[in-house]
mmCIF file of C-alpha atoms in Angstrom:
data_model
loop_
_atom_site.group_PDB
_atom_site.id
_atom_site.type_symbol
_atom_site.label_atom_id
_atom_site.label_comp_id
_atom_site.label_asym_id
_atom_site.label_seq_id
_atom_site.Cartn_x
_atom_site.Cartn_y
_atom_site.Cartn_z
ATOM 1 C CA MET A 814 51.169 -13.193 31.964
ATOM 2 C CA GLY A 815 51.177 -11.183 35.080
ATOM 3 C CA LYS A 816 53.856 -8.861 36.395
ATOM 4 C CA GLN A 817 57.554 -9.248 35.574
ATOM 5 C CA ILE A 818 59.688 -11.092 38.104
ATOM 6 C CA THR A 819 63.582 -10.843 38.336
ATOM 7 C CA ALA A 820 64.696 -14.500 38.045
ATOM 8 C CA GLY A 821 67.149 -13.799 35.235
ATOM 9 C CA PRO A 822 69.097 -12.960 33.306
ATOM 10 C CA VAL A 823 71.714 -15.764 33.818
ATOM 11 C CA THR A 824 74.818 -13.711 35.038
ATOM 12 C CA GLY A 825 77.406 -14.220 37.550
ATOM 13 C CA PRO A 826 79.352 -17.366 38.008
ATOM 14 C CA SER A 827 78.682 -20.328 35.833
ATOM 15 C CA ALA A 828 76.311 -22.849 37.282
ATOM 16 C CA GLY A 829 77.532 -25.846 39.170
ATOM 17 C CA HIS A 830 74.186 -27.457 39.206
ATOM 18 C CA ILE A 831 71.158 -27.504 36.837
ATOM 19 C CA VAL A 832 67.677 -28.210 38.113
ATOM 20 C CA TRP A 833 65.816 -29.750 35.300
ATOM 21 C CA ASP A 834 62.045 -29.699 34.858
ATOM 22 C CA TRP A 835 60.830 -32.934 33.623
ATOM 23 C CA ASN A 836 57.331 -32.563 31.625
ATOM 24 C CA GLY A 837 57.741 -30.320 28.630
ATOM 25 C CA THR A 838 61.575 -29.993 29.112
ATOM 26 C CA LEU A 839 63.604 -33.059 29.409
ATOM 27 C CA PHE A 840 60.534 -35.237 28.613
ATOM 28 C CA HIS A 841 58.792 -33.978 25.272
ATOM 29 C CA ASP A 842 55.325 -34.832 26.077
ATOM 30 C CA ILE A 843 53.392 -31.763 24.809
ATOM 31 C CA ASP A 844 51.200 -33.935 22.388
ATOM 32 C CA ALA A 845 50.029 -36.002 25.177
ATOM 33 C CA VAL A 846 49.367 -32.947 27.294
ATOM 34 C CA ILE A 847 47.255 -31.541 24.450
ATOM 35 C CA HIS A 848 45.420 -34.760 23.951
ATOM 36 C CA ALA A 849 44.662 -35.289 27.798
ATOM 37 C CA THR A 850 43.633 -31.554 28.122
ATOM 38 C CA ASN A 851 40.926 -31.779 25.290
ATOM 39 C CA ALA A 852 39.939 -35.086 26.740
ATOM 40 C CA ALA A 853 39.288 -33.425 30.147
ATOM 41 C CA PHE A 854 37.540 -30.563 28.511
ATOM 42 C CA GLY A 855 35.271 -32.976 26.665
ATOM 43 C CA GLU A 856 33.995 -34.506 29.666
ATOM 44 C CA LEU A 857 32.571 -31.216 30.801
ATOM 45 C CA GLY A 858 31.322 -30.384 27.326
ATOM 46 C CA LEU A 859 33.965 -27.780 26.770
ATOM 47 C CA ALA A 860 35.471 -27.172 23.273
ATOM 48 C CA PRO A 861 38.976 -28.572 22.449
ATOM 49 C CA ILE A 862 41.774 -26.086 22.168
ATOM 50 C CA THR A 863 44.885 -25.935 19.795
ATOM 51 C CA LEU A 864 48.513 -26.161 20.976
ATOM 52 C CA GLU A 865 48.938 -22.302 20.167
ATOM 53 C CA LYS A 866 45.922 -21.420 22.363
ATOM 54 C CA TYR A 867 47.319 -23.761 25.156
ATOM 55 C CA ARG A 868 50.711 -22.189 25.017
ATOM 56 C CA ALA A 869 49.251 -18.693 24.953
ATOM 57 C CA LEU A 870 47.006 -19.402 28.093
ATOM 58 C CA TYR A 871 48.597 -21.946 30.235
ATOM 59 C CA CYS A 872 49.436 -21.018 33.770
ATOM 60 C CA VAL A 873 49.675 -22.353 37.250
ATOM 61 C CA PRO A 874 47.933 -22.929 39.525
ATOM 62 C CA VAL A 875 46.097 -24.993 36.883
ATOM 63 C CA PRO A 876 42.569 -24.046 37.953
ATOM 64 C CA LYS A 877 43.410 -20.573 36.801
ATOM 65 C CA PHE A 878 44.426 -21.905 33.436
ATOM 66 C CA TYR A 879 40.806 -23.322 33.240
ATOM 67 C CA GLU A 880 39.421 -19.866 34.369
ATOM 68 C CA ARG A 881 40.977 -18.316 31.299
ATOM 69 C CA LEU A 882 39.303 -20.808 29.183
ATOM 70 C CA MET A 883 35.971 -21.030 30.923
ATOM 71 C CA GLY A 884 35.626 -17.413 31.891
ATOM 72 C CA ARG A 885 35.287 -18.546 35.541
ATOM 73 C CA LEU A 886 37.053 -20.740 37.967
ATOM 74 C CA PRO A 887 35.930 -24.443 37.901
ATOM 75 C CA THR A 888 33.942 -25.613 40.908
ATOM 76 C CA ASP A 889 35.615 -28.081 43.017
ATOM 77 C CA ALA A 890 33.396 -30.824 41.404
ATOM 78 C CA GLU A 891 34.394 -29.783 37.992
ATOM 79 C CA TRP A 892 38.162 -29.605 38.972
ATOM 80 C CA ALA A 893 38.080 -33.078 40.381
ATOM 81 C CA VAL A 894 36.586 -34.336 37.136
ATOM 82 C CA MET A 895 39.029 -32.649 34.744
ATOM 83 C CA ASP A 896 41.935 -33.485 36.974
ATOM 84 C CA GLU A 897 41.152 -37.071 37.012
ATOM 85 C CA ALA A 898 40.347 -37.181 33.288
ATOM 86 C CA PHE A 899 43.410 -35.336 32.412
ATOM 87 C CA HIS A 900 45.790 -37.870 34.348
ATOM 88 C CA ARG A 901 43.927 -40.901 33.036
ATOM 89 C CA HIS A 902 44.301 -39.739 29.318
ATOM 90 C CA TYR A 903 47.732 -38.423 29.746
ATOM 91 C CA ALA A 904 49.063 -41.859 30.981
ATOM 92 C CA ARG A 905 47.610 -43.512 27.803
ATOM 93 C CA HIS A 906 49.232 -41.092 25.494
ATOM 94 C CA ALA A 907 52.497 -40.385 27.336
ATOM 95 C CA VAL A 908 53.644 -43.977 26.584
ATOM 96 C CA ASP A 909 54.326 -42.685 23.023
ATOM 97 C CA CYS A 910 56.357 -39.788 24.085
ATOM 98 C CA GLY A 911 60.268 -39.824 24.486
ATOM 99 C CA LEU A 912 63.078 -37.438 25.591
ATOM 100 C CA ALA A 913 63.564 -34.116 23.985
ATOM 101 C CA GLU A 914 66.161 -34.063 21.061
ATOM 102 C CA GLY A 915 69.677 -34.354 22.327
ATOM 103 C CA VAL A 916 68.853 -34.844 26.134
ATOM 104 C CA GLU A 917 71.255 -37.754 26.473
ATOM 105 C CA LEU A 918 74.260 -35.921 25.265
ATOM 106 C CA LEU A 919 73.597 -32.747 27.212
ATOM 107 C CA LEU A 920 73.003 -34.619 30.605
ATOM 108 C CA ALA A 921 76.296 -36.670 29.903
ATOM 109 C CA GLY A 922 78.190 -33.632 28.911
ATOM 110 C CA TRP A 923 77.242 -31.640 32.055
ATOM 111 C CA GLN A 924 78.049 -34.608 34.354
ATOM 112 C CA GLU A 925 81.429 -35.390 32.681
ATOM 113 C CA ALA A 926 82.307 -31.675 33.047
ATOM 114 C CA GLY A 927 82.186 -32.324 36.766
ATOM 115 C CA ARG A 928 78.954 -30.580 37.473
ATOM 116 C CA SER A 929 75.927 -31.954 39.116
ATOM 117 C CA GLN A 930 72.189 -31.851 38.118
ATOM 118 C CA SER A 931 68.720 -32.969 39.513
ATOM 119 C CA ILE A 932 65.261 -33.168 38.453
ATOM 120 C CA LEU A 933 62.248 -31.435 40.180
ATOM 121 C CA SER A 934 58.976 -32.038 38.597
ATOM 122 C CA MET A 935 55.343 -31.632 39.464
ATOM 123 C CA TYR A 936 54.619 -34.959 38.001
ATOM 124 C CA GLY A 937 53.798 -37.511 40.528
ATOM 125 C CA HIS A 938 57.053 -38.960 42.325
ATOM 126 C CA ALA A 939 55.794 -42.547 42.050
ATOM 127 C CA GLU A 940 55.429 -42.237 38.200
ATOM 128 C CA LEU A 941 58.515 -40.116 37.713
ATOM 129 C CA VAL A 942 61.235 -42.213 39.221
ATOM 130 C CA PRO A 943 60.522 -45.335 37.086
ATOM 131 C CA LEU A 944 60.045 -43.210 34.098
ATOM 132 C CA VAL A 945 63.405 -41.587 34.415
ATOM 133 C CA ARG A 946 64.911 -45.126 35.117
ATOM 134 C CA GLN A 947 63.232 -46.453 31.891
ATOM 135 C CA PHE A 948 65.023 -43.959 29.974
ATOM 136 C CA GLY A 949 68.501 -45.020 31.409
ATOM 137 C CA ILE A 950 69.368 -41.588 32.627
ATOM 138 C CA THR A 951 68.905 -41.858 36.541
ATOM 139 C CA GLU A 952 72.610 -42.101 37.168
ATOM 140 C CA ARG A 953 72.985 -38.567 35.627
ATOM 141 C CA PHE A 954 71.199 -37.000 38.581
ATOM 142 C CA VAL A 955 72.233 -36.613 42.374
ATOM 143 C CA ARG A 956 68.398 -36.187 43.092
ATOM 144 C CA VAL A 957 65.065 -37.011 41.264
ATOM 145 C CA GLU A 958 61.940 -35.637 42.885
ATOM 146 C CA GLY A 959 58.417 -35.485 41.779
ATOM 147 C CA ARG A 960 55.246 -34.251 43.376
ATOM 148 C CA VAL A 961 53.867 -35.813 46.349
ATOM 149 C CA GLY A 962 50.337 -34.681 47.196
ATOM 150 C CA PRO A 963 47.623 -32.894 45.308
ATOM 151 C CA SER A 964 48.379 -31.728 41.639
ATOM 152 C CA GLY A 965 47.830 -28.244 40.149
ATOM 153 C CA GLY A 966 49.823 -26.045 42.262
ATOM 154 C CA SER A 967 53.098 -23.988 42.002
ATOM 155 C CA LYS A 968 56.589 -25.349 42.148
ATOM 156 C CA ALA A 969 57.984 -22.584 44.465
ATOM 157 C CA ALA A 970 57.729 -24.284 47.829
ATOM 158 C CA HIS A 971 58.930 -27.535 46.194
ATOM 159 C CA MET A 972 61.972 -25.714 44.640
ATOM 160 C CA VAL A 973 62.920 -24.176 48.128
ATOM 161 C CA ARG A 974 62.738 -27.786 49.742
ATOM 162 C CA HIS A 975 64.641 -29.265 46.889
ATOM 163 C CA LEU A 976 67.525 -26.670 46.940
ATOM 164 C CA GLY A 977 67.521 -27.088 50.719
ATOM 165 C CA ALA A 978 68.160 -30.806 50.445
ATOM 166 C CA LEU A 979 70.824 -30.339 47.794
ATOM 167 C CA ALA A 980 72.711 -27.853 50.051
ATOM 168 C CA GLU A 981 72.474 -30.326 52.889
ATOM 169 C CA SER A 982 73.491 -33.381 51.056
ATOM 170 C CA SER A 983 76.006 -31.983 48.202
ATOM 171 C CA GLY A 984 76.944 -28.509 49.488
ATOM 172 C CA VAL A 985 75.197 -26.885 46.511
ATOM 173 C CA ALA A 986 74.330 -23.250 47.261
ATOM 174 C CA PRO A 987 71.242 -21.663 45.441
ATOM 175 C CA GLU A 988 73.463 -19.043 43.702
ATOM 176 C CA GLN A 989 75.306 -21.994 42.060
ATOM 177 C CA VAL A 990 72.051 -23.205 40.642
ATOM 178 C CA VAL A 991 70.223 -22.765 37.352
ATOM 179 C CA VAL A 992 66.808 -23.977 36.817
ATOM 180 C CA ILE A 993 65.763 -25.054 33.224
ATOM 181 C CA GLY A 994 62.186 -25.450 32.514
ATOM 182 C CA ASP A 995 59.401 -24.701 29.989
ATOM 183 C CA ALA A 996 56.926 -22.757 32.265
ATOM 184 C CA ALA A 997 56.936 -19.408 33.822
ATOM 185 C CA ASP A 998 56.416 -20.952 37.101
ATOM 186 C CA ASP A 999 59.890 -22.511 36.920
ATOM 187 C CA ALA A 1000 61.408 -18.991 36.918
ATOM 188 C CA VAL A 1001 59.041 -18.047 39.910
ATOM 189 C CA ALA A 1002 60.350 -21.124 41.765
ATOM 190 C CA ALA A 1003 63.911 -20.362 41.011
ATOM 191 C CA LEU A 1004 63.420 -16.818 42.260
ATOM 192 C CA ALA A 1005 61.801 -18.098 45.341
ATOM 193 C CA ALA A 1006 64.861 -20.478 46.087
ATOM 194 C CA GLY A 1007 67.513 -17.811 45.316
ATOM 195 C CA ALA A 1008 68.417 -19.487 42.031
ATOM 196 C CA ARG A 1009 68.477 -18.397 38.432
ATOM 197 C CA ALA A 1010 66.437 -19.675 35.517
ATOM 198 C CA VAL A 1011 66.495 -20.311 31.785
ATOM 199 C CA LEU A 1012 63.123 -20.913 30.048
ATOM 200 C CA TYR A 1013 62.649 -23.098 27.119
ATOM 201 C CA THR A 1014 59.886 -22.756 24.276
ATOM 202 C CA GLY A 1015 59.536 -26.368 23.528
ATOM 203 C CA GLY A 1016 56.845 -27.326 26.126
ATOM 204 C CA SER A 1017 53.891 -25.591 27.817
ATOM 205 C CA HIS A 1018 54.426 -21.866 27.001
ATOM 206 C CA GLY A 1019 55.160 -19.992 23.748
ATOM 207 C CA ARG A 1020 57.888 -17.524 23.560
ATOM 208 C CA ALA A 1021 55.572 -14.538 23.844
ATOM 209 C CA SER A 1022 54.143 -16.042 27.114
ATOM 210 C CA LEU A 1023 57.732 -16.487 28.577
ATOM 211 C CA GLU A 1024 59.417 -13.278 27.483
ATOM 212 C CA GLY A 1025 57.563 -11.210 30.088
ATOM 213 C CA VAL A 1026 58.837 -13.422 32.975
ATOM 214 C CA GLY A 1027 62.402 -11.702 33.186
ATOM 215 C CA ALA A 1028 64.454 -14.863 32.542
ATOM 216 C CA PRO A 1029 66.395 -15.640 29.393
ATOM 217 C CA VAL A 1030 64.170 -17.551 26.828
ATOM 218 C CA VAL A 1031 65.778 -20.072 24.499
ATOM 219 C CA ASP A 1032 64.470 -22.448 21.734
ATOM 220 C CA SER A 1033 66.595 -25.446 22.383
ATOM 221 C CA LEU A 1034 67.934 -27.172 25.413
ATOM 222 C CA ALA A 1035 71.592 -27.069 24.056
ATOM 223 C CA GLU A 1036 71.254 -23.220 24.151
ATOM 224 C CA ALA A 1037 69.844 -23.372 27.929
ATOM 225 C CA VAL A 1038 72.886 -25.512 28.911
ATOM 226 C CA ARG A 1039 75.349 -23.110 27.140
ATOM 227 C CA LEU A 1040 73.851 -20.122 29.109
ATOM 228 C CA ALA A 1041 74.036 -22.123 32.440
ATOM 229 C CA ALA A 1042 77.646 -22.952 31.699
ATOM 230 C CA ALA A 1043 78.659 -19.291 30.585
ATOM 231 C CA GLY A 1044 77.424 -17.698 33.561
#
């Protein structure tokens, strides 16, 4: 999965703030993602893939993921078709998805311990905010931020801006932050912003794909929060 980075392990003072990823982390949508991915492939005559293959090959920027499957980068026209098809089919299947197991208790416990948390997602902001509200957890977060602009890129620049806004509004310094997400890019983004990361195996990457990144890897969000709290 590329060269190792140094976003972890989570050591030092306990985190005062968690930046949560949404898709594949708080929101357990991997089944919708696989359905939508295969629907997008089908529109270009590509064979469907399994969850295991998806987790082994997935990466960002997303066109590089398609390159791993196709043997070449998609053309601009192919990318436009697949991206539109993915989001169309994802919206249809995501309505059947819910929060990951135990999320409500984890969010409540972190907040009640006097710590803060936010969401930074590459899901569209206009779709993210009402979805978080729908699950009744908006009040758990000091900031909920989704993607504005084209899809498919890395989270790093967004994370730098997100932590800058947190520092300005809440006085949260990057070294107080642990990012919890399901993709290698979450650790890359944490490193770019001066934060730490814990990676979770329940979403877009399998354990083997995450372990080379350099951040702690866990199989449950409860363990991720324990690591963040322990420092």
